[in-house]
Amino acid sequence: MFIGPRLLPNTLAVLVAIVVAPVVLAAPARAAECPNKDALGTSRVLEVDPAIYPRVGLKSFPQTLPLEDHEIVLTFDDGPTPGLTDKVLAALSAECVHATFFMVGRGAADHPEMVRKVARLGHTIGYHTWDHPHLNKLAPDAAEANIDNGISAVEKALHGTSSTTPTTPFFRFPYFESTPHLLDRLEKRGIAVFGADFWASDWNKMTPEEELKLLTGRLETVRKGILLLHDPRQQTADMLPAFLRYLREHNYRVVHIVPTAAKTVSAQTH
């Protein structure tokens, strides 16, 4: 909508407050709402519409989320894993921040109580296939079946009923190994594909201290973005409290992503 120059000041102020954007800024959840008054807190919530942002993450795609300088989206892959995911959740809760967990279906089927715990704590749950295969090496039908089996397992853990229609239309390819066919299929289904803007390389063995140094060095270069971590990694679970303190001490802000309220998935079937 174009705002003309002749609007009265009060009218202009109201319109500025409700400007429509592709990503909706929901009411902020700040550290002041947290029992720990010195916590990092969640700075704001972004509602992400897959129709506007079908693929995000500069490591894989030309587009990413419209984050401001010093804004971070925390994402975790490959869980849930009892013990380690619990430790990650405890670190996030201590700082009153929310993240997105891209879950493997087989783990969700084995540990449905963990899936529900993540959801109960207010985190976003995305999907990461049934068993973390190299999807680009599978036949298209087999690859899509693996994606659907993963979605179905997570949905059953969450709601008690299997469904290939995701509650939250966020998906991440294992190893970031997408194919044009699968990208097209997911876009037609209204499912956003998440890459990442930076990561800690925590699939490599290192100490928590080494991981923290590597991650903060990369953060100071990129200054914002979608961060990929892995909750089943002991070194990451051990490193996370110190990393969250670093964010707080260096004035970084955590942004929580959720699907758009009006439309979570497209009406198309497959």
XYZ file of C-alpha atoms in Angstrom:
270
model
C 0.000 0.000 0.000
C 1.310 3.469 -0.905
C 1.211 6.003 1.943
C 0.746 9.513 0.538
C 2.419 12.603 1.991
C -0.794 14.364 3.040
C -1.919 12.000 5.823
C -2.475 13.523 9.249
C 0.332 12.706 11.728
C -1.856 10.449 13.913
C -3.126 8.517 10.894
C 0.393 8.101 9.582
C 1.592 6.751 12.923
C -1.146 4.109 12.947
C -0.414 3.023 9.385
C 3.307 2.753 10.011
C 2.574 0.414 12.923
C 0.595 -1.988 10.724
C 2.524 -1.984 7.465
C 2.022 -5.354 5.794
C 5.247 -7.244 5.058
C 6.025 -10.717 3.660
C 7.295 -11.794 7.060
C 5.008 -10.702 9.865
C 6.586 -9.442 13.062
C 4.571 -10.893 15.915
C 4.470 -9.598 19.453
C 8.003 -9.790 20.889
C 8.856 -12.234 23.654
C 11.546 -10.426 25.593
C 13.839 -11.402 28.430
C 11.698 -9.315 30.793
C 9.114 -12.121 30.648
C 11.698 -14.609 31.864
C 12.313 -15.564 35.515
C 15.978 -14.774 34.870
C 16.032 -10.992 34.589
C 19.483 -11.076 32.966
C 18.529 -13.626 30.303
C 19.139 -13.138 26.610
C 15.451 -13.574 25.776
C 13.717 -13.929 22.436
C 13.859 -10.578 20.684
C 10.953 -11.084 18.298
C 8.925 -13.687 16.436
C 8.830 -13.919 12.644
C 5.908 -15.540 10.863
C 7.381 -17.073 7.705
C 5.112 -17.637 4.706
C 6.399 -20.437 2.429
C 4.673 -18.751 -0.509
C 6.982 -15.757 -0.061
C 10.056 -17.554 1.260
C 9.999 -21.058 -0.293
C 13.786 -21.520 0.142
C 16.055 -19.669 2.540
C 19.664 -19.900 3.662
C 22.585 -18.397 1.779
C 24.720 -21.528 2.001
C 22.285 -23.176 -0.436
C 20.033 -20.506 -1.931
C 20.250 -16.886 -3.099
C 17.653 -15.746 -0.550
C 17.463 -15.802 3.232
C 15.188 -14.400 5.908
C 15.087 -10.591 6.266
C 17.058 -10.343 9.480
C 18.581 -7.184 10.864
C 22.219 -6.833 11.864
C 22.962 -8.911 14.997
C 19.787 -11.028 14.635
C 20.166 -14.811 14.867
C 17.746 -17.673 14.167
C 18.762 -20.776 16.132
C 18.095 -24.127 14.436
C 19.006 -27.660 15.479
C 19.076 -30.809 13.329
C 18.974 -34.585 13.782
C 17.145 -34.996 17.097
C 15.380 -35.803 19.216
C 17.927 -37.574 21.393
C 17.063 -37.992 25.085
C 19.725 -36.573 27.345
C 21.414 -34.412 24.738
C 18.270 -32.723 23.430
C 17.258 -32.278 27.080
C 20.527 -30.482 27.777
C 20.035 -28.193 24.774
C 16.493 -27.426 25.912
C 17.721 -26.594 29.403
C 20.291 -24.140 28.036
C 17.667 -22.461 25.855
C 15.201 -22.269 28.747
C 17.803 -20.718 31.042
C 18.171 -17.850 28.574
C 14.452 -17.787 27.618
C 15.119 -18.182 23.917
C 13.292 -20.294 21.348
C 14.708 -22.301 18.473
C 13.587 -24.512 15.597
C 14.271 -28.253 15.721
C 14.380 -30.136 12.395
C 13.607 -33.655 13.575
C 14.399 -37.033 12.054
C 11.282 -39.193 11.894
C 12.881 -42.356 13.196
C 14.049 -40.546 16.322
C 10.621 -38.986 16.758
C 8.992 -42.424 16.512
C 11.415 -43.816 19.109
C 11.057 -40.859 21.486
C 7.653 -39.223 20.996
C 7.759 -37.802 24.513
C 10.799 -35.725 23.479
C 8.951 -34.333 20.472
C 6.106 -33.251 22.715
C 8.503 -31.743 25.236
C 10.128 -29.577 22.562
C 6.707 -28.387 21.427
C 5.490 -27.838 24.988
C 8.440 -25.542 25.672
C 7.382 -23.336 22.784
C 9.970 -24.267 20.169
C 9.157 -24.713 16.487
C 9.342 -28.240 15.069
C 10.367 -28.843 11.469
C 11.101 -31.994 9.490
C 14.325 -33.698 8.395
C 13.253 -36.962 6.629
C 12.683 -40.410 8.120
C 16.281 -41.609 8.486
C 18.597 -38.843 7.201
C 19.516 -40.324 3.791
C 21.277 -38.717 0.845
C 18.033 -37.782 -0.895
C 19.805 -36.735 -4.086
C 20.979 -40.338 -4.525
C 17.513 -41.860 -4.201
C 14.905 -42.278 -6.920
C 12.472 -39.324 -6.789
C 9.569 -41.427 -5.505
C 11.732 -43.023 -2.812
C 13.098 -39.661 -1.770
C 9.666 -38.139 -1.426
C 8.443 -41.191 0.481
C 11.318 -40.751 2.924
C 10.334 -37.110 3.422
C 6.700 -38.088 3.958
C 7.570 -40.873 6.379
C 9.548 -38.379 8.430
C 6.694 -35.888 8.476
C 4.218 -38.629 9.400
C 6.334 -39.865 12.306
C 6.753 -36.404 13.797
C 3.041 -35.663 13.363
C 2.116 -38.914 15.102
C 4.441 -38.088 17.989
C 2.899 -34.636 18.287
C -0.766 -35.394 17.755
C -1.212 -39.167 18.003
C -2.223 -39.433 14.353
C 0.001 -39.911 11.317
C -0.240 -37.307 8.573
C 1.931 -36.216 5.657
C 0.537 -32.691 5.991
C 2.978 -30.950 8.324
C 1.721 -28.840 11.205
C 4.644 -26.507 10.540
C 5.651 -26.383 6.855
C 9.412 -26.144 7.457
C 11.798 -28.775 6.038
C 15.571 -29.138 5.831
C 17.408 -31.527 3.500
C 19.973 -33.807 5.146
C 23.442 -32.660 4.102
C 21.646 -29.825 2.198
C 21.424 -32.292 -0.725
C 18.346 -31.070 -2.544
C 17.334 -31.746 -6.141
C 15.356 -29.493 -8.500
C 12.537 -32.054 -8.572
C 12.220 -32.275 -4.779
C 12.480 -28.519 -4.365
C 9.673 -28.090 -6.855
C 7.513 -30.729 -5.149
C 7.969 -29.160 -1.720
C 7.221 -25.684 -3.033
C 3.998 -26.935 -4.615
C 3.035 -28.464 -1.271
C 3.596 -25.144 0.488
C 6.598 -26.379 2.483
C 9.489 -23.964 3.004
C 12.989 -25.413 2.629
C 15.564 -24.162 5.106
C 19.254 -24.083 4.416
C 21.509 -22.050 6.698
C 23.557 -18.876 6.598
C 26.340 -20.206 8.816
C 27.159 -23.132 11.074
C 29.587 -24.448 13.679
C 30.712 -27.499 11.662
C 29.749 -29.526 14.718
C 29.649 -32.727 12.688
C 33.434 -32.610 13.117
C 34.926 -33.760 16.393
C 36.201 -30.899 18.536
C 36.030 -29.677 22.108
C 33.238 -27.362 23.210
C 35.829 -24.610 23.564
C 37.074 -25.143 20.020
C 33.533 -25.142 18.702
C 32.707 -21.917 20.528
C 35.780 -20.189 19.112
C 35.000 -21.376 15.579
C 31.335 -20.391 15.828
C 31.856 -16.944 17.322
C 34.535 -16.187 14.750
C 32.123 -17.005 11.949
C 29.358 -15.035 13.623
C 31.503 -11.920 13.784
C 32.054 -12.232 10.027
C 28.428 -12.770 8.965
C 26.888 -10.744 11.852
C 23.405 -12.237 11.395
C 21.573 -15.202 9.927
C 20.125 -18.687 10.272
C 22.490 -20.789 12.386
C 22.693 -24.576 12.036
C 23.624 -26.691 15.063
C 22.950 -30.327 16.003
C 21.259 -31.146 19.297
C 22.445 -34.810 19.415
C 26.094 -33.642 19.544
C 27.585 -33.721 23.045
C 30.094 -30.991 22.220
C 27.298 -28.699 21.030
C 25.126 -29.356 24.072
C 28.144 -28.554 26.268
C 29.046 -25.445 24.255
C 25.574 -23.913 24.016
C 25.347 -22.125 27.407
C 28.601 -20.280 26.717
C 27.455 -19.384 23.201
C 24.177 -17.955 24.476
C 26.099 -15.894 27.029
C 28.297 -14.639 24.185
C 25.207 -13.542 22.272
C 23.896 -11.676 25.287
C 27.216 -10.010 26.089
C 27.767 -8.915 22.477
C 24.265 -7.548 21.933
C 23.011 -10.230 19.554
C 19.283 -10.894 19.428
C 17.515 -14.235 18.965
C 14.585 -14.345 16.532
C 12.053 -17.183 16.710
C 10.506 -18.356 13.436
C 6.969 -19.727 13.159
C 4.628 -20.359 10.216
C 2.129 -17.750 9.154
C -1.037 -17.908 11.198
C -3.356 -17.505 8.238
C -1.904 -20.269 6.058
C 0.464 -22.976 7.219
C 0.402 -25.166 4.128
C -0.986 -24.860 0.633
C -4.324 -26.408 -0.243
C -2.673 -28.533 -2.918
C -2.443 -32.261 -2.419
C 0.146 -34.610 -3.790
